[in-house]
């Protein structure tokens, strides 16, 4: 494994991806590190106070770890398209006594400045960014504080931007990845190309170390990604059913359901391209969902929470990558160790 990951003491080049919304937990991050890899806390959707508590919990375990932050790259929603979509999905909300048509679009930056201030005041080994590229001054400040800075990219052009901003490590994510695409142009769906080809394209424009991400679910997948030029692989979906995962029970059950054999890339739940298991909601609303993040995320959030509590898989975001069939119910360390067995 090449520097800079080797400088963190990693012995297994398989990383646990940050999974916002509850699936990623301090226990999962700790398990990844104890297996010889590295895990990432997801700062997304958390208050700075909750994030600080999770950082403290992992730090107390004495293991290396990272924190992933959603960098601002808003796609303001068209107000009329928002209202039209709210009316379209209202029938999904009525069984739960919710009115999604009354509010106005919520546009926020997920406590961006407060989270950066926290990471500067209490530095962590690695800080990674998704959705947007921070200003070079932010990257420089984090590096000066002692953090390795990583950036999620989905194309060669994004890789150039990340390097120009000062990133020291790139997470190269292909369209096979589960949950949100890290694309910097969310108004367009990500190009569907094999991960190995994407790594090759990125390698042509940068000498930064690359971590492969997207659809990796087997030892052969991981070995192929490293042969293509990555220094490590990052996995997420295969960890969703682990003992340490915070994924909801209906999400876990859907991943294990053999009838759910197809994933789709959809804006239906958040207004931003994301891959998940096909269900009633994606079938009904995938074509008419407007582009607009985070407004659409906030619009559907009450419905998704109610659906999870009611074990309703058909109105829930069932994030999953193309390798979801390999998600198993066992300790995370066992999966991560197995994924590295052909290296």
GROMACS .gro file of C-alpha atoms in nm:
model
  343
    1UNK     CA    1   0.000   0.000   0.000
    2UNK     CA    2   0.142   0.338  -0.098
    3UNK     CA    3   0.175   0.647   0.114
    4UNK     CA    4  -0.011   0.838   0.258
    5UNK     CA    5  -0.240   0.560   0.381
    6UNK     CA    6   0.054   0.349   0.493
    7UNK     CA    7   0.164   0.640   0.711
    8UNK     CA    8  -0.157   0.592   0.910
    9UNK     CA    9  -0.059   0.236   0.996
   10UNK     CA   10  -0.302   0.059   0.766
   11UNK     CA   11  -0.217  -0.302   0.690
   12UNK     CA   12  -0.529  -0.391   0.487
   13UNK     CA   13  -0.605  -0.170   0.184
   14UNK     CA   14  -0.982  -0.188   0.226
   15UNK     CA   15  -1.163   0.112   0.368
   16UNK     CA   16  -1.513   0.144   0.511
   17UNK     CA   17  -1.697   0.421   0.331
   18UNK     CA   18  -1.874   0.701   0.514
   19UNK     CA   19  -2.248   0.632   0.515
   20UNK     CA   20  -2.459   0.928   0.618
   21UNK     CA   21  -2.807   0.896   0.758
   22UNK     CA   22  -2.732   0.644   1.031
   23UNK     CA   23  -2.577   0.342   0.858
   24UNK     CA   24  -2.225   0.449   0.946
   25UNK     CA   25  -2.149   0.427   1.318
   26UNK     CA   26  -1.850   0.475   1.547
   27UNK     CA   27  -1.856   0.098   1.603
   28UNK     CA   28  -1.824   0.034   1.229
   29UNK     CA   29  -1.538   0.284   1.198
   30UNK     CA   30  -1.358   0.122   1.489
   31UNK     CA   31  -1.411  -0.227   1.349
   32UNK     CA   32  -1.261  -0.124   1.015
   33UNK     CA   33  -0.949   0.008   1.185
   34UNK     CA   34  -0.913  -0.299   1.406
   35UNK     CA   35  -0.923  -0.510   1.089
   36UNK     CA   36  -0.621  -0.317   0.960
   37UNK     CA   37  -0.813  -0.074   0.740
   38UNK     CA   38  -0.973   0.265   0.791
   39UNK     CA   39  -1.327   0.381   0.850
   40UNK     CA   40  -1.497   0.717   0.806
   41UNK     CA   41  -1.750   0.891   1.021
   42UNK     CA   42  -2.014   1.064   0.807
   43UNK     CA   43  -2.063   1.425   0.912
   44UNK     CA   44  -2.357   1.461   0.674
   45UNK     CA   45  -2.697   1.531   0.833
   46UNK     CA   46  -2.544   1.555   1.182
   47UNK     CA   47  -2.521   1.859   1.402
   48UNK     CA   48  -2.166   1.964   1.491
   49UNK     CA   49  -2.237   1.855   1.848
   50UNK     CA   50  -2.334   1.502   1.747
   51UNK     CA   51  -2.032   1.480   1.518
   52UNK     CA   52  -1.802   1.594   1.799
   53UNK     CA   53  -1.940   1.320   2.022
   54UNK     CA   54  -1.879   1.053   1.759
   55UNK     CA   55  -1.525   1.178   1.697
   56UNK     CA   56  -1.458   1.155   2.070
   57UNK     CA   57  -1.601   0.802   2.081
   58UNK     CA   58  -1.373   0.676   1.803
   59UNK     CA   59  -1.070   0.864   1.929
   60UNK     CA   60  -1.115   0.697   2.268
   61UNK     CA   61  -1.063   0.361   2.093
   62UNK     CA   62  -0.712   0.467   1.988
   63UNK     CA   63  -0.755   0.386   1.617
   64UNK     CA   64  -0.696   0.586   1.297
   65UNK     CA   65  -1.010   0.716   1.129
   66UNK     CA   66  -1.149   0.978   0.898
   67UNK     CA   67  -1.442   1.217   0.880
   68UNK     CA   68  -1.635   1.284   0.560
   69UNK     CA   69  -1.804   1.620   0.508
   70UNK     CA   70  -2.061   1.729   0.251
   71UNK     CA   71  -1.900   2.031   0.084
   72UNK     CA   72  -2.151   2.292  -0.031
   73UNK     CA   73  -2.254   2.248  -0.393
   74UNK     CA   74  -2.622   2.335  -0.379
   75UNK     CA   75  -2.862   2.280  -0.665
   76UNK     CA   76  -3.145   2.522  -0.586
   77UNK     CA   77  -3.478   2.372  -0.673
   78UNK     CA   78  -3.727   2.547  -0.899
   79UNK     CA   79  -4.008   2.656  -0.667
   80UNK     CA   80  -4.291   2.547  -0.896
   81UNK     CA   81  -4.124   2.212  -0.969
   82UNK     CA   82  -4.085   2.163  -0.592
   83UNK     CA   83  -4.452   2.231  -0.525
   84UNK     CA   84  -4.557   2.008  -0.812
   85UNK     CA   85  -4.343   1.723  -0.678
   86UNK     CA   86  -4.473   1.773  -0.323
   87UNK     CA   87  -4.828   1.730  -0.455
   88UNK     CA   88  -4.726   1.422  -0.654
   89UNK     CA   89  -4.579   1.240  -0.355
   90UNK     CA   90  -4.842   1.352  -0.102
   91UNK     CA   91  -5.045   1.028  -0.144
   92UNK     CA   92  -4.739   0.837  -0.017
   93UNK     CA   93  -4.741   1.049   0.299
   94UNK     CA   94  -5.111   1.039   0.381
   95UNK     CA   95  -5.104   0.694   0.551
   96UNK     CA   96  -4.861   0.848   0.801
   97UNK     CA   97  -5.065   1.162   0.865
   98UNK     CA   98  -4.805   1.385   0.699
   99UNK     CA   99  -4.867   1.693   0.487
  100UNK     CA  100  -4.573   1.749   0.253
  101UNK     CA  101  -4.742   2.026   0.055
  102UNK     CA  102  -4.752   2.298   0.319
  103UNK     CA  103  -4.386   2.394   0.353
  104UNK     CA  104  -4.142   2.594   0.144
  105UNK     CA  105  -3.812   2.460   0.004
  106UNK     CA  106  -3.534   2.438   0.263
  107UNK     CA  107  -3.190   2.524   0.129
  108UNK     CA  108  -2.904   2.485   0.378
  109UNK     CA  109  -2.534   2.399   0.388
  110UNK     CA  110  -2.547   2.122   0.652
  111UNK     CA  111  -2.362   2.335   0.913
  112UNK     CA  112  -2.061   2.363   0.681
  113UNK     CA  113  -1.864   2.635   0.858
  114UNK     CA  114  -1.926   2.494   1.205
  115UNK     CA  115  -1.805   2.149   1.098
  116UNK     CA  116  -1.488   2.290   0.943
  117UNK     CA  117  -1.425   2.491   1.260
  118UNK     CA  118  -1.469   2.172   1.464
  119UNK     CA  119  -1.221   1.979   1.248
  120UNK     CA  120  -0.968   2.261   1.272
  121UNK     CA  121  -1.004   2.285   1.650
  122UNK     CA  122  -1.000   1.908   1.699
  123UNK     CA  123  -0.805   1.764   1.402
  124UNK     CA  124  -0.859   1.408   1.284
  125UNK     CA  125  -0.622   1.192   1.076
  126UNK     CA  126  -0.820   1.221   0.751
  127UNK     CA  127  -1.087   1.463   0.630
  128UNK     CA  128  -1.266   1.380   0.305
  129UNK     CA  129  -1.514   1.582   0.105
  130UNK     CA  130  -1.809   1.482  -0.111
  131UNK     CA  131  -2.051   1.676  -0.336
  132UNK     CA  132  -1.824   1.979  -0.371
  133UNK     CA  133  -1.457   2.083  -0.367
  134UNK     CA  134  -1.373   2.315  -0.077
  135UNK     CA  135  -1.190   2.640  -0.129
  136UNK     CA  136  -0.811   2.594  -0.132
  137UNK     CA  137  -0.786   2.796   0.191
  138UNK     CA  138  -1.002   2.541   0.373
  139UNK     CA  139  -0.791   2.252   0.243
  140UNK     CA  140  -0.469   2.433   0.336
  141UNK     CA  141  -0.594   2.499   0.688
  142UNK     CA  142  -0.689   2.136   0.742
  143UNK     CA  143  -0.353   2.019   0.611
  144UNK     CA  144  -0.175   2.266   0.838
  145UNK     CA  145  -0.373   2.120   1.129
  146UNK     CA  146  -0.229   1.778   1.045
  147UNK     CA  147  -0.513   1.615   0.852
  148UNK     CA  148  -0.475   1.430   0.524
  149UNK     CA  149  -0.736   1.577   0.289
  150UNK     CA  150  -0.921   1.349   0.044
  151UNK     CA  151  -1.177   1.433  -0.222
  152UNK     CA  152  -1.446   1.218  -0.384
  153UNK     CA  153  -1.432   1.248  -0.763
  154UNK     CA  154  -1.629   1.087  -1.043
  155UNK     CA  155  -1.435   1.205  -1.350
  156UNK     CA  156  -1.094   1.315  -1.471
  157UNK     CA  157  -1.202   1.680  -1.474
  158UNK     CA  158  -1.314   1.660  -1.112
  159UNK     CA  159  -0.978   1.505  -1.027
  160UNK     CA  160  -0.800   1.809  -1.173
  161UNK     CA  161  -1.013   2.041  -0.964
  162UNK     CA  162  -0.946   1.842  -0.647
  163UNK     CA  163  -0.571   1.844  -0.702
  164UNK     CA  164  -0.572   2.217  -0.774
  165UNK     CA  165  -0.755   2.272  -0.444
  166UNK     CA  166  -0.480   2.085  -0.257
  167UNK     CA  167  -0.625   1.738  -0.197
  168UNK     CA  168  -0.368   1.471  -0.120
  169UNK     CA  169  -0.583   1.165  -0.191
  170UNK     CA  170  -0.868   1.096  -0.433
  171UNK     CA  171  -1.164   0.866  -0.379
  172UNK     CA  172  -1.251   0.764  -0.736
  173UNK     CA  173  -1.620   0.671  -0.734
  174UNK     CA  174  -1.792   0.510  -1.031
  175UNK     CA  175  -2.166   0.504  -1.099
  176UNK     CA  176  -2.203   0.152  -0.952
  177UNK     CA  177  -2.172   0.298  -0.601
  178UNK     CA  178  -2.465   0.285  -0.364
  179UNK     CA  179  -2.633   0.596  -0.223
  180UNK     CA  180  -2.546   0.944  -0.346
  181UNK     CA  181  -2.306   0.997  -0.629
  182UNK     CA  182  -2.027   1.234  -0.538
  183UNK     CA  183  -2.056   1.405  -0.875
  184UNK     CA  184  -1.987   1.778  -0.880
  185UNK     CA  185  -2.255   1.821  -1.149
  186UNK     CA  186  -2.563   1.658  -0.992
  187UNK     CA  187  -2.795   1.805  -1.251
  188UNK     CA  188  -2.656   1.535  -1.482
  189UNK     CA  189  -2.665   1.162  -1.412
  190UNK     CA  190  -2.317   1.010  -1.368
  191UNK     CA  191  -2.164   0.841  -1.671
  192UNK     CA  192  -2.192   0.464  -1.642
  193UNK     CA  193  -1.841   0.333  -1.702
  194UNK     CA  194  -1.649   0.050  -1.535
  195UNK     CA  195  -1.447   0.146  -1.230
  196UNK     CA  196  -1.123   0.026  -1.384
  197UNK     CA  197  -1.176   0.252  -1.686
  198UNK     CA  198  -1.252   0.547  -1.460
  199UNK     CA  199  -0.932   0.484  -1.264
  200UNK     CA  200  -0.739   0.479  -1.591
  201UNK     CA  201  -0.890   0.812  -1.699
  202UNK     CA  202  -0.810   0.975  -1.366
  203UNK     CA  203  -0.458   0.835  -1.363
  204UNK     CA  204  -0.393   1.013  -1.694
  205UNK     CA  205  -0.444   1.355  -1.535
  206UNK     CA  206  -0.304   1.319  -1.183
  207UNK     CA  207  -0.030   1.146  -0.990
  208UNK     CA  208  -0.221   1.160  -0.661
  209UNK     CA  209  -0.288   0.826  -0.490
  210UNK     CA  210  -0.630   0.685  -0.576
  211UNK     CA  211  -0.881   0.489  -0.370
  212UNK     CA  212  -1.130   0.290  -0.581
  213UNK     CA  213  -1.498   0.305  -0.489
  214UNK     CA  214  -1.824   0.186  -0.639
  215UNK     CA  215  -1.971  -0.163  -0.666
  216UNK     CA  216  -1.679  -0.341  -0.500
  217UNK     CA  217  -1.817  -0.646  -0.323
  218UNK     CA  218  -1.584  -0.944  -0.371
  219UNK     CA  219  -1.213  -1.024  -0.329
  220UNK     CA  220  -1.183  -1.034  -0.710
  221UNK     CA  221  -1.337  -0.685  -0.736
  222UNK     CA  222  -1.086  -0.545  -0.488
  223UNK     CA  223  -0.789  -0.716  -0.651
  224UNK     CA  224  -0.892  -0.586  -0.994
  225UNK     CA  225  -0.923  -0.230  -0.865
  226UNK     CA  226  -0.575  -0.239  -0.717
  227UNK     CA  227  -0.430  -0.387  -1.033
  228UNK     CA  228  -0.587  -0.096  -1.221
  229UNK     CA  229  -0.382   0.150  -1.019
  230UNK     CA  230  -0.565   0.217  -0.694
  231UNK     CA  231  -0.373   0.203  -0.365
  232UNK     CA  232  -0.684   0.088  -0.177
  233UNK     CA  233  -1.051   0.003  -0.219
  234UNK     CA  234  -1.346   0.158  -0.039
  235UNK     CA  235  -1.664  -0.038   0.029
  236UNK     CA  236  -1.999   0.057   0.175
  237UNK     CA  237  -2.296  -0.152   0.063
  238UNK     CA  238  -2.136  -0.482   0.165
  239UNK     CA  239  -2.115  -0.349   0.522
  240UNK     CA  240  -2.480  -0.246   0.557
  241UNK     CA  241  -2.589  -0.575   0.717
  242UNK     CA  242  -2.291  -0.610   0.949
  243UNK     CA  243  -2.321  -0.631   1.325
  244UNK     CA  244  -2.183  -0.278   1.357
  245UNK     CA  245  -2.401  -0.113   1.091
  246UNK     CA  246  -2.667   0.138   1.187
  247UNK     CA  247  -2.886   0.058   0.884
  248UNK     CA  248  -3.256   0.027   0.960
  249UNK     CA  249  -3.417  -0.313   0.986
  250UNK     CA  250  -3.629  -0.269   0.671
  251UNK     CA  251  -3.316  -0.166   0.481
  252UNK     CA  252  -3.128  -0.474   0.603
  253UNK     CA  253  -3.421  -0.698   0.515
  254UNK     CA  254  -3.450  -0.552   0.166
  255UNK     CA  255  -3.082  -0.619   0.098
  256UNK     CA  256  -3.137  -0.983   0.191
  257UNK     CA  257  -3.455  -1.018  -0.016
  258UNK     CA  258  -3.380  -1.219  -0.335
  259UNK     CA  259  -3.673  -1.056  -0.513
  260UNK     CA  260  -3.504  -0.717  -0.494
  261UNK     CA  261  -3.256  -0.785  -0.768
  262UNK     CA  262  -3.229  -0.445  -0.934
  263UNK     CA  263  -3.079  -0.111  -0.837
  264UNK     CA  264  -3.164   0.221  -1.001
  265UNK     CA  265  -3.011   0.566  -0.999
  266UNK     CA  266  -3.281   0.808  -0.890
  267UNK     CA  267  -3.345   1.165  -0.774
  268UNK     CA  268  -3.678   1.062  -0.624
  269UNK     CA  269  -3.575   1.082  -0.259
  270UNK     CA  270  -3.330   1.372  -0.246
  271UNK     CA  271  -3.317   1.559  -0.576
  272UNK     CA  272  -2.960   1.437  -0.625
  273UNK     CA  273  -2.856   1.120  -0.815
  274UNK     CA  274  -2.835   0.822  -0.580
  275UNK     CA  275  -2.837   0.446  -0.636
  276UNK     CA  276  -3.072   0.223  -0.442
  277UNK     CA  277  -3.290  -0.083  -0.466
  278UNK     CA  278  -3.589  -0.037  -0.690
  279UNK     CA  279  -3.920  -0.004  -0.505
  280UNK     CA  280  -4.264   0.150  -0.545
  281UNK     CA  281  -4.143   0.501  -0.474
  282UNK     CA  282  -3.866   0.493  -0.734
  283UNK     CA  283  -4.103   0.341  -0.989
  284UNK     CA  284  -4.371   0.604  -0.935
  285UNK     CA  285  -4.159   0.913  -0.886
  286UNK     CA  286  -3.818   0.853  -1.036
  287UNK     CA  287  -3.908   1.017  -1.366
  288UNK     CA  288  -4.075   1.331  -1.229
  289UNK     CA  289  -3.848   1.415  -0.934
  290UNK     CA  290  -3.690   1.759  -0.982
  291UNK     CA  291  -3.320   1.826  -0.953
  292UNK     CA  292  -3.274   2.013  -0.628
  293UNK     CA  293  -3.056   1.926  -0.332
  294UNK     CA  294  -3.096   1.960  -0.037
  295UNK     CA  295  -3.453   2.087  -0.080
  296UNK     CA  296  -3.596   1.756  -0.205
  297UNK     CA  297  -3.403   1.570   0.067
  298UNK     CA  298  -3.575   1.783   0.331
  299UNK     CA  299  -3.912   1.741   0.160
  300UNK     CA  300  -3.908   1.361   0.171
  301UNK     CA  301  -3.724   1.318   0.501
  302UNK     CA  302  -4.037   1.299   0.724
  303UNK     CA  303  -4.190   1.039   0.492
  304UNK     CA  304  -3.876   0.828   0.488
  305UNK     CA  305  -3.846   0.836   0.867
  306UNK     CA  306  -4.209   0.732   0.904
  307UNK     CA  307  -4.165   0.452   0.650
  308UNK     CA  308  -3.859   0.317   0.832
  309UNK     CA  309  -4.046   0.316   1.163
  310UNK     CA  310  -4.338   0.132   1.001
  311UNK     CA  311  -4.114  -0.122   0.824
  312UNK     CA  312  -4.243   0.007   0.490
  313UNK     CA  313  -3.976  -0.075   0.232
  314UNK     CA  314  -4.178   0.072  -0.055
  315UNK     CA  315  -4.154   0.435   0.059
  316UNK     CA  316  -3.802   0.414   0.195
  317UNK     CA  317  -3.467   0.497   0.035
  318UNK     CA  318  -3.298   0.157   0.012
  319UNK     CA  319  -2.949   0.275  -0.082
  320UNK     CA  320  -2.744  -0.001  -0.240
  321UNK     CA  321  -2.466  -0.041  -0.493
  322UNK     CA  322  -2.458  -0.295  -0.771
  323UNK     CA  323  -2.280  -0.546  -0.546
  324UNK     CA  324  -2.559  -0.551  -0.288
  325UNK     CA  325  -2.610  -0.927  -0.320
  326UNK     CA  326  -2.283  -0.973  -0.128
  327UNK     CA  327  -2.397  -0.782   0.181
  328UNK     CA  328  -2.400  -1.036   0.463
  329UNK     CA  329  -2.495  -1.041   0.829
  330UNK     CA  330  -2.163  -1.090   1.009
  331UNK     CA  331  -1.892  -0.884   1.180
  332UNK     CA  332  -1.748  -0.607   0.964
  333UNK     CA  333  -1.390  -0.717   1.029
  334UNK     CA  334  -1.460  -1.056   0.878
  335UNK     CA  335  -1.591  -0.899   0.556
  336UNK     CA  336  -1.304  -0.651   0.524
  337UNK     CA  337  -1.044  -0.923   0.583
  338UNK     CA  338  -1.209  -1.149   0.329
  339UNK     CA  339  -1.217  -0.873   0.066
  340UNK     CA  340  -0.838  -0.843   0.091
  341UNK     CA  341  -0.761  -1.212   0.068
  342UNK     CA  342  -0.656  -1.206  -0.299
  343UNK     CA  343  -0.411  -0.919  -0.266
   0.00000   0.00000   0.00000
